[in-house]
Coordinates of C-alpha atoms in Angstrom, one line a residue:
X532 CA 30.1 -44.7 -4.4
X533 CA 32.5 -47.4 -3.2
X534 CA 31.2 -49.6 -0.4
X535 CA 33.9 -48.3 1.9
X536 CA 32.9 -44.7 1.2
X537 CA 29.2 -45.5 1.8
X538 CA 30.0 -47.2 5.1
X539 CA 32.1 -44.2 6.3
X540 CA 29.2 -41.8 5.3
X541 CA 26.6 -43.9 7.0
X542 CA 28.7 -44.3 10.1
X543 CA 28.9 -40.5 10.4
X544 CA 25.1 -40.2 10.0
X545 CA 24.5 -43.0 12.5
X546 CA 26.8 -41.4 15.1
X547 CA 25.0 -38.0 14.7
X548 CA 21.5 -39.6 15.0
X549 CA 22.4 -41.7 18.0
X550 CA 24.4 -39.2 20.1
X551 CA 22.1 -36.2 19.3
X552 CA 18.9 -38.3 19.8
X553 CA 17.3 -37.3 16.6
X554 CA 13.9 -39.1 16.0
X555 CA 15.0 -39.5 12.4
X556 CA 17.7 -38.1 10.2
X557 CA 18.2 -38.3 6.4
X558 CA 21.3 -37.2 4.5
X559 CA 22.7 -37.2 1.0
X560 CA 25.8 -36.3 -1.0
X561 CA 25.3 -34.5 -4.3
X562 CA 27.8 -34.2 -7.1
X563 CA 27.7 -33.3 -10.8
X564 CA 24.2 -33.9 -12.2
X565 CA 22.7 -35.7 -9.3
X566 CA 22.5 -37.4 -5.9
X567 CA 25.3 -40.0 -5.5
X568 CA 24.7 -41.3 -2.0
X569 CA 22.0 -41.1 0.7
X570 CA 21.5 -42.6 4.1
X571 CA 19.1 -42.5 7.0
X572 CA 18.6 -43.5 10.6
X573 CA 15.6 -43.5 12.9
X574 CA 12.0 -44.1 12.0
X575 CA 9.1 -42.2 10.4
X576 CA 5.8 -44.0 11.0
X577 CA 7.7 -47.1 11.9
X578 CA 9.7 -47.1 8.7
X579 CA 13.2 -46.0 7.7
X580 CA 12.8 -42.6 6.0
X581 CA 14.0 -42.3 2.5
X582 CA 14.6 -40.0 -0.5
X583 CA 10.9 -39.1 -0.8
X584 CA 10.1 -38.5 2.9
X585 CA 9.2 -34.8 3.4
X586 CA 10.7 -32.7 6.2
X587 CA 10.2 -29.0 6.9
X588 CA 13.2 -27.1 5.5
X589 CA 12.7 -23.8 7.4
X590 CA 14.9 -21.0 6.2
X591 CA 16.0 -22.8 3.1
X592 CA 12.7 -21.4 1.8
X593 CA 14.5 -18.0 1.7
X594 CA 16.8 -19.2 -1.1
X595 CA 13.7 -19.7 -3.3
X596 CA 12.5 -16.2 -2.6
X597 CA 16.0 -14.8 -3.3
X598 CA 16.1 -16.5 -6.7
X599 CA 12.7 -15.0 -7.6
X600 CA 14.0 -11.6 -6.6
X601 CA 17.1 -12.1 -8.7
X602 CA 15.0 -13.2 -11.7
X603 CA 13.1 -9.8 -11.4
X604 CA 16.5 -8.0 -11.3
X605 CA 17.6 -9.9 -14.4
X606 CA 14.4 -9.0 -16.2
X607 CA 15.1 -5.3 -15.5
X608 CA 12.1 -4.9 -13.2
X609 CA 14.2 -3.7 -10.3
X610 CA 17.7 -2.8 -9.3
X611 CA 19.4 -4.2 -6.2
X612 CA 20.2 -0.7 -5.2
X613 CA 16.6 0.4 -5.3
X614 CA 15.1 1.5 -2.0
X615 CA 12.3 -0.8 -0.9
X616 CA 9.8 2.2 -1.1
X617 CA 10.1 2.1 -4.9
X618 CA 8.5 -1.3 -5.0
X619 CA 6.7 -1.8 -1.6
X620 CA 5.9 1.6 -0.2
X621 CA 4.8 2.3 3.3
X622 CA 7.2 0.2 5.5
X623 CA 9.6 1.4 8.2
X624 CA 12.5 0.3 6.1
X625 CA 11.5 2.0 2.9
X626 CA 15.0 3.6 2.6
X627 CA 16.8 0.2 2.8
X628 CA 17.8 -1.4 -0.5
X629 CA 16.7 -4.7 -2.0
X630 CA 20.3 -5.9 -1.7
X631 CA 20.4 -5.1 2.0
X632 CA 17.2 -7.1 2.6
X633 CA 18.7 -10.1 0.7
X634 CA 22.0 -9.9 2.5
X635 CA 20.6 -9.3 6.0
X636 CA 22.2 -5.9 6.3
X637 CA 19.0 -3.8 6.3
X638 CA 19.0 -3.4 10.1
X639 CA 15.4 -4.7 10.3
X640 CA 14.4 -6.7 13.4
X641 CA 15.1 -10.4 13.3
X642 CA 11.5 -11.5 14.2
X643 CA 8.1 -10.1 13.5
X644 CA 6.5 -8.3 16.5
X645 CA 3.8 -10.1 18.5
X646 CA 3.8 -13.7 19.4
X647 CA 6.6 -16.1 18.4
X648 CA 5.9 -16.4 14.6
X649 CA 7.3 -19.9 14.1
X650 CA 4.7 -21.3 16.5
X651 CA 1.7 -19.0 15.8
X652 CA -0.8 -18.9 13.0
X653 CA 0.3 -16.1 10.7
X654 CA -1.7 -13.1 9.4
X655 CA -1.7 -11.3 6.1
X656 CA 0.7 -8.7 4.7
X657 CA -1.4 -5.8 5.9
X658 CA -1.2 -7.0 9.5
X659 CA 2.5 -7.6 9.3
X660 CA 3.1 -4.2 7.8
X661 CA 1.0 -2.5 10.4
X662 CA 3.0 -4.3 13.2
X663 CA 6.3 -2.9 12.0
X664 CA 6.7 0.3 13.9
X665 CA 9.9 2.4 14.3
X666 CA 11.2 -0.1 16.9
X667 CA 11.4 -2.7 14.2
X668 CA 14.5 -0.9 12.9
X669 CA 17.2 -2.0 15.2
X670 CA 20.5 -1.1 13.4
X671 CA 21.8 1.4 10.9
X672 CA 21.4 0.2 7.3
X673 CA 24.5 -1.7 6.1
X674 CA 26.3 -1.5 9.5
X675 CA 26.6 -5.2 10.1
X676 CA 25.1 -8.6 9.5
X677 CA 21.8 -9.0 11.4
X678 CA 19.7 -11.9 10.3
X679 CA 16.1 -10.9 9.6
X680 CA 13.3 -13.3 9.0
X681 CA 11.0 -10.3 8.6
X682 CA 13.1 -9.1 5.7
X683 CA 12.1 -12.1 3.7
X684 CA 8.5 -11.6 4.6
X685 CA 8.9 -8.2 2.9
X686 CA 10.7 -9.7 -0.1
X687 CA 7.9 -12.3 -0.5
X688 CA 5.4 -9.4 -0.7
X689 CA 7.6 -7.7 -3.3
X690 CA 7.6 -10.9 -5.5
X691 CA 3.8 -11.1 -5.1
X692 CA 3.2 -7.6 -6.3
X693 CA 5.3 -8.0 -9.4
X694 CA 4.0 -11.4 -10.4
X695 CA 0.4 -10.8 -9.6
X696 CA 0.2 -14.0 -7.6
X697 CA 1.3 -15.2 -4.2
X698 CA 4.9 -15.8 -3.5
X699 CA 4.1 -19.5 -3.3
X700 CA 2.4 -19.7 -6.7
X701 CA 5.4 -17.8 -8.1
X702 CA 7.8 -20.4 -6.6
X703 CA 5.7 -23.2 -8.1
X704 CA 5.4 -21.7 -11.6
X705 CA 8.9 -20.3 -12.0
X706 CA 11.1 -22.8 -10.0
X707 CA 9.4 -26.0 -8.8
X708 CA 7.7 -26.9 -12.0
X709 CA 10.6 -26.2 -14.4
X710 CA 13.0 -28.2 -12.1
X711 CA 10.6 -31.1 -11.6
X712 CA 10.5 -30.6 -7.9
X713 CA 7.1 -32.3 -7.3
X714 CA 7.6 -33.0 -3.6
X715 CA 8.2 -29.5 -2.3
X716 CA 5.1 -27.9 -0.8
X717 CA 3.9 -25.4 1.9
X718 CA 2.3 -28.1 4.0
X719 CA 3.3 -31.7 4.6
X720 CA 2.2 -34.4 2.1
X721 CA 2.6 -38.1 3.0
X722 CA 5.0 -39.6 3.4
X723 CA 6.4 -37.0 5.8
X724 CA 8.1 -36.7 9.2
X725 CA 6.4 -35.3 12.2
X726 CA 8.2 -32.5 14.1
X727 CA 9.3 -33.4 17.6
X728 CA 11.0 -31.7 20.6
X729 CA 13.3 -34.1 22.4
X730 CA 13.3 -33.7 26.2
X731 CA 16.8 -32.5 27.3
X732 CA 17.0 -34.9 30.3
X733 CA 15.0 -37.9 29.1
X734 CA 14.4 -39.9 26.0
X735 CA 10.8 -38.8 25.4
X736 CA 9.2 -36.6 22.7
X737 CA 6.8 -33.7 22.5
X738 CA 5.0 -33.0 19.2
X739 CA 5.6 -29.5 17.7
X740 CA 3.1 -27.4 15.9
X741 CA 3.4 -26.5 12.2
X742 CA 1.0 -23.6 11.6
X743 CA 0.9 -21.6 8.4
X744 CA 3.1 -18.6 8.9
X745 CA 1.0 -16.2 6.7
X746 CA 3.0 -13.2 5.6
X747 CA 6.0 -14.6 7.3
X748 CA 5.8 -17.8 5.3
X749 CA 8.5 -16.7 2.8
X750 CA 11.0 -17.0 5.7
X751 CA 10.5 -20.7 6.4
X752 CA 7.3 -22.4 5.3
X753 CA 8.3 -25.0 2.8
X754 CA 8.6 -28.8 3.2
X755 CA 10.8 -30.9 0.8
X756 CA 12.7 -34.1 0.3
X757 CA 16.2 -35.3 -0.4
X758 CA 15.2 -35.9 -4.0
X759 CA 13.9 -32.4 -4.6
X760 CA 16.6 -30.7 -2.6
X761 CA 19.3 -32.5 -4.5
X762 CA 18.1 -30.6 -7.6
X763 CA 17.9 -27.3 -5.7
X764 CA 21.4 -27.8 -4.3
X765 CA 22.6 -28.2 -7.9
X766 CA 20.9 -24.9 -8.7
X767 CA 22.8 -23.2 -5.9
X768 CA 26.0 -24.7 -7.2
X769 CA 25.5 -23.3 -10.6
X770 CA 23.5 -25.9 -12.5
X771 CA 20.6 -23.5 -12.8
X772 CA 18.8 -25.0 -15.8
X773 CA 16.4 -22.4 -17.2
X774 CA 15.4 -20.7 -13.9
X775 CA 18.4 -18.4 -13.5
X776 CA 21.6 -17.5 -15.3
X777 CA 24.7 -19.2 -13.8
X778 CA 26.4 -15.8 -13.5
X779 CA 23.6 -14.5 -11.4
X780 CA 23.8 -17.5 -9.1
X781 CA 27.6 -16.9 -8.8
X782 CA 26.7 -13.3 -7.8
X783 CA 24.4 -14.7 -5.1
X784 CA 27.2 -16.8 -3.7
X785 CA 29.6 -13.9 -3.4
X786 CA 30.0 -12.7 0.2
X787 CA 28.4 -9.4 0.9
X788 CA 28.8 -9.4 4.7
X789 CA 30.4 -11.8 7.1
X790 CA 30.3 -12.4 10.8
X791 CA 32.4 -10.3 13.1
X792 CA 35.3 -12.5 14.1
X793 CA 39.1 -12.8 13.8
X794 CA 38.6 -15.2 10.9
X795 CA 35.2 -15.2 9.3
X796 CA 33.4 -18.5 9.1
X797 CA 29.9 -17.5 8.1
X798 CA 28.3 -14.7 6.2
X799 CA 25.8 -13.9 3.5
X800 CA 25.7 -13.3 -0.2
X801 CA 22.4 -12.3 -1.8
X802 CA 20.0 -14.7 -0.1
X803 CA 22.6 -17.4 0.4
X804 CA 24.6 -18.3 3.4
X805 CA 28.4 -18.5 2.7
X806 CA 30.6 -20.5 5.1
X807 CA 34.2 -21.6 5.4
X808 CA 35.7 -24.7 7.0
X809 CA 39.3 -25.9 6.9
X810 CA 40.0 -24.1 3.7
X811 CA 36.8 -25.0 2.0
X812 CA 34.2 -22.5 0.9
X813 CA 30.5 -23.5 1.0
X814 CA 27.3 -21.8 -0.1
X815 CA 23.7 -22.7 0.6
X816 CA 21.4 -22.3 3.6
X817 CA 20.4 -23.9 6.9
X818 CA 16.8 -24.2 8.2
X819 CA 15.2 -24.4 11.6
X820 CA 11.6 -24.5 12.6
X821 CA 10.0 -26.1 15.7
X822 CA 10.4 -29.8 15.2
X823 CA 12.8 -29.6 12.3
X824 CA 16.4 -28.9 11.3
X825 CA 17.8 -28.7 7.7
X826 CA 21.0 -28.0 5.9
X827 CA 21.8 -27.7 2.2
X828 CA 25.4 -26.7 1.4
X829 CA 27.7 -27.1 -1.6
X830 CA 31.5 -26.8 -1.7
X831 CA 32.2 -24.2 -4.4
X832 CA 35.6 -25.6 -5.0
X833 CA 35.1 -29.4 -5.3
X834 CA 31.5 -29.2 -6.4
X835 CA 30.5 -31.7 -3.7
X836 CA 27.3 -30.9 -1.8
X837 CA 25.6 -32.3 1.3
X838 CA 22.0 -32.4 2.5
X839 CA 20.8 -33.1 6.1
X840 CA 17.2 -33.2 7.3
X841 CA 16.1 -34.1 10.8
X842 CA 12.8 -33.9 12.7
X843 CA 14.1 -32.5 16.0
X844 CA 13.8 -28.9 17.3
X845 CA 17.4 -28.7 18.4
X846 CA 20.6 -30.6 19.2
X847 CA 21.6 -32.1 15.8
X848 CA 24.8 -30.6 14.4
X849 CA 23.5 -30.3 10.9
X850 CA 26.2 -27.9 9.6
X851 CA 29.1 -30.0 11.1
X852 CA 27.5 -33.1 9.8
X853 CA 27.2 -31.6 6.3
X854 CA 30.9 -30.5 6.4
X855 CA 31.9 -34.0 7.4
X856 CA 29.9 -35.7 4.7
X857 CA 31.6 -33.5 2.0
X858 CA 35.0 -34.2 3.5
X859 CA 34.5 -38.0 3.7
X860 CA 33.3 -38.1 0.1
X861 CA 36.1 -35.9 -1.2
X862 CA 38.8 -37.8 0.8
X863 CA 37.6 -41.3 -0.2
X864 CA 36.7 -40.4 -3.8
X865 CA 38.1 -37.1 -4.9
X866 CA 36.4 -35.4 -7.8
X867 CA 38.5 -35.7 -11.0
X868 CA 39.2 -32.6 -12.9
X869 CA 37.1 -32.1 -16.0
X870 CA 38.8 -33.6 -19.1
X871 CA 40.5 -31.0 -21.2
X872 CA 39.5 -30.8 -24.8
X873 CA 40.6 -28.4 -27.5
X874 CA 38.2 -25.7 -28.8
X875 CA 36.6 -26.6 -32.1
X876 CA 36.3 -22.9 -33.3
X877 CA 38.1 -19.7 -32.4
X878 CA 37.7 -16.1 -33.4
X879 CA 41.0 -15.1 -35.0
X880 CA 40.6 -11.5 -33.8
X881 CA 40.4 -12.7 -30.2
X882 CA 43.3 -15.1 -30.7
X883 CA 45.4 -12.1 -31.8
X884 CA 44.7 -10.4 -28.5
X885 CA 46.2 -13.2 -26.4
X886 CA 49.7 -13.4 -25.1
X887 CA 51.9 -11.0 -23.2
X888 CA 50.9 -7.5 -22.2
X889 CA 52.6 -5.0 -19.9
X890 CA 51.1 -2.8 -17.2
X891 CA 54.0 -0.5 -16.9
X892 CA 56.9 -2.9 -16.2
X893 CA 54.7 -5.7 -14.9
X894 CA 54.2 -8.7 -17.2
X895 CA 50.7 -10.0 -17.7
X896 CA 49.2 -12.7 -19.8
X897 CA 45.9 -12.5 -21.6
X898 CA 44.2 -15.8 -22.3
X899 CA 41.2 -16.7 -24.3
X900 CA 38.6 -18.8 -22.5
X901 CA 35.4 -20.6 -23.5
X902 CA 32.4 -18.5 -24.6
X903 CA 34.8 -15.8 -25.9
X904 CA 35.8 -14.8 -22.3
X905 CA 39.2 -13.3 -21.6
X906 CA 41.4 -13.9 -18.5
X907 CA 44.1 -11.4 -17.5
X908 CA 46.6 -12.5 -14.9
X909 CA 50.2 -11.7 -13.9
X910 CA 52.9 -14.0 -15.2
X911 CA 54.6 -14.1 -11.9
X912 CA 53.3 -14.0 -8.3
X913 CA 49.9 -12.8 -7.1
X914 CA 48.3 -9.8 -8.6
X915 CA 45.3 -8.3 -10.1
X916 CA 43.9 -11.3 -12.0
X917 CA 40.3 -11.2 -13.4
X918 CA 38.1 -12.8 -15.9
X919 CA 36.1 -10.8 -18.4
X920 CA 33.0 -11.6 -20.4
X921 CA 32.0 -9.9 -23.6
X922 CA 29.5 -7.1 -23.1
X923 CA 28.2 -7.3 -26.7
X924 CA 29.5 -3.8 -27.8
X925 CA 33.2 -4.7 -28.4
X926 CA 34.1 -4.4 -24.7
X927 CA 34.5 -6.9 -21.9
X928 CA 33.3 -6.6 -18.3
X929 CA 35.2 -8.0 -15.3
X930 CA 33.3 -10.7 -13.4
X931 CA 35.6 -11.5 -10.5
X932 CA 38.5 -10.4 -8.3
X933 CA 40.0 -6.9 -8.5
X934 CA 38.4 -5.8 -11.8
X935 CA 34.9 -7.1 -11.1
X936 CA 32.5 -4.7 -12.8
X937 CA 35.2 -2.8 -14.6
X938 CA 35.3 -2.4 -18.4
X939 CA 38.1 -3.7 -20.6
X940 CA 38.4 -1.7 -23.9
X941 CA 40.4 -2.7 -27.0
X942 CA 42.1 0.5 -28.5
X943 CA 43.1 0.6 -32.1
X944 CA 45.4 2.9 -34.1
X945 CA 44.5 4.7 -37.3
X946 CA 45.2 1.5 -39.4
X947 CA 42.8 -0.6 -37.2
X948 CA 45.5 -2.5 -35.5
X949 CA 45.3 -3.1 -31.8
X950 CA 47.5 -0.6 -30.0
X951 CA 46.7 -1.1 -26.3
X952 CA 44.2 -2.2 -23.7
X953 CA 42.4 0.3 -21.5
X954 CA 41.2 -1.3 -18.3
X955 CA 39.6 1.2 -15.8
X956 CA 42.2 3.8 -17.1
X957 CA 45.1 1.4 -16.7
X958 CA 46.9 1.1 -20.0
X959 CA 48.3 -2.3 -21.1
X960 CA 50.8 -2.4 -23.9
X961 CA 52.7 -5.0 -25.9
X962 CA 56.0 -3.7 -24.6
X963 CA 56.8 -2.0 -21.3
X964 CA 55.6 1.6 -21.3
X965 CA 55.2 1.7 -25.1
X966 CA 55.6 5.4 -26.0
X967 CA 53.1 5.1 -28.8
X968 CA 50.3 4.4 -26.3
X969 CA 48.6 7.1 -24.2
X970 CA 50.4 6.4 -20.9
X971 CA 49.1 8.9 -18.3
X972 CA 51.9 11.2 -17.3
X973 CA 53.8 10.3 -20.5
X974 CA 56.9 8.2 -21.0
X975 CA 60.4 9.7 -20.5
X976 CA 61.6 10.5 -24.1
X977 CA 65.1 9.3 -23.2
X978 CA 63.8 5.8 -22.9
X979 CA 65.0 2.8 -20.9
X980 CA 68.6 2.7 -19.6
X981 CA 68.7 6.5 -18.9
X982 CA 70.2 7.6 -15.6
X983 CA 70.0 11.1 -14.3

């Protein structure tokens, strides 16, 4: 980036590290196919930390578990609406769905019973399962957002049962290795930061423990670096490589539940946090473990993302800092729109579908997009606009907005010519209320201009 941009970014990082008294802090801006800026302040083993310095990333670990679960869904091994009992029987939340566990709407307790799990040596799945009595269910399923670390311990067990290996080995085999993330691990590997608590009233430090969390490890065990997380942030932004279909990641970023406020600022999709700030929509996750704070967020509009890692238990505004880094980058060096280029091939039958269609008297336009997708949108004003992807059987399925999940069918007359579109029983015709089309309720035979 330009020197002026880099200085503005570094100044913001330096201000956060100094005013919040972080022993060390590293940050990065991610765009397109890689990391475009990084900066750090403070010291790790007497040296300025860098792109390859490991920090514990806490709950960002949950995003890896969520991707593994979605891979199982895409393989047809489970449905998000399945009750947990179908896959991991014998828990107190067996009637809760996989989707509810992913979106923190299962009503399961936030922390595992017993001692504070983040600071205690964890036990195995059998012990965790046995500890979850009826009191572990604290809310009605689907009633509200209630963050549950335990829920991701459960999902880690689900992954393990299907893959025949630990959740960690599945993460390594299915995600880390294909993405080249060689510096993400369950325990620290040099060079790495130590976790510290900063005294609230004096500039002195206390070392924090980093025990193995056992069955709760899927909720926050991993360590990583700016280099590795820059690749993972691109995955969450949609550059998924071969580990997940981009449409599935888009599904994960779609809000399922939001916080209870006049204007929602934070919520959850399927394993991903979704946030809003000053008109910007972000997706990713934060992380917190004793001695460490982490944040990985991407702006779904501009495509700019930010990473922040610090080795302090509390006090560093990782989310606000991430927002500011994205803002600075986009204000100083806005992302240019992708260059338009004409399509090299086109299906003439699809081209014939494009143009003006009428839903009753309302004028719509049908456009042909890349990958043989269709886009239906009103010609004037706001309305029920959606994109559709081919289902492979001559129909299209809505992927966003009002018609998400609905089927668009192309109806033909006896000669084979397209007569109308049928979209979730709504009939679209080439002229307003075409009497030749099967309009529900019929069309007045007297036609337009008739007064009674």
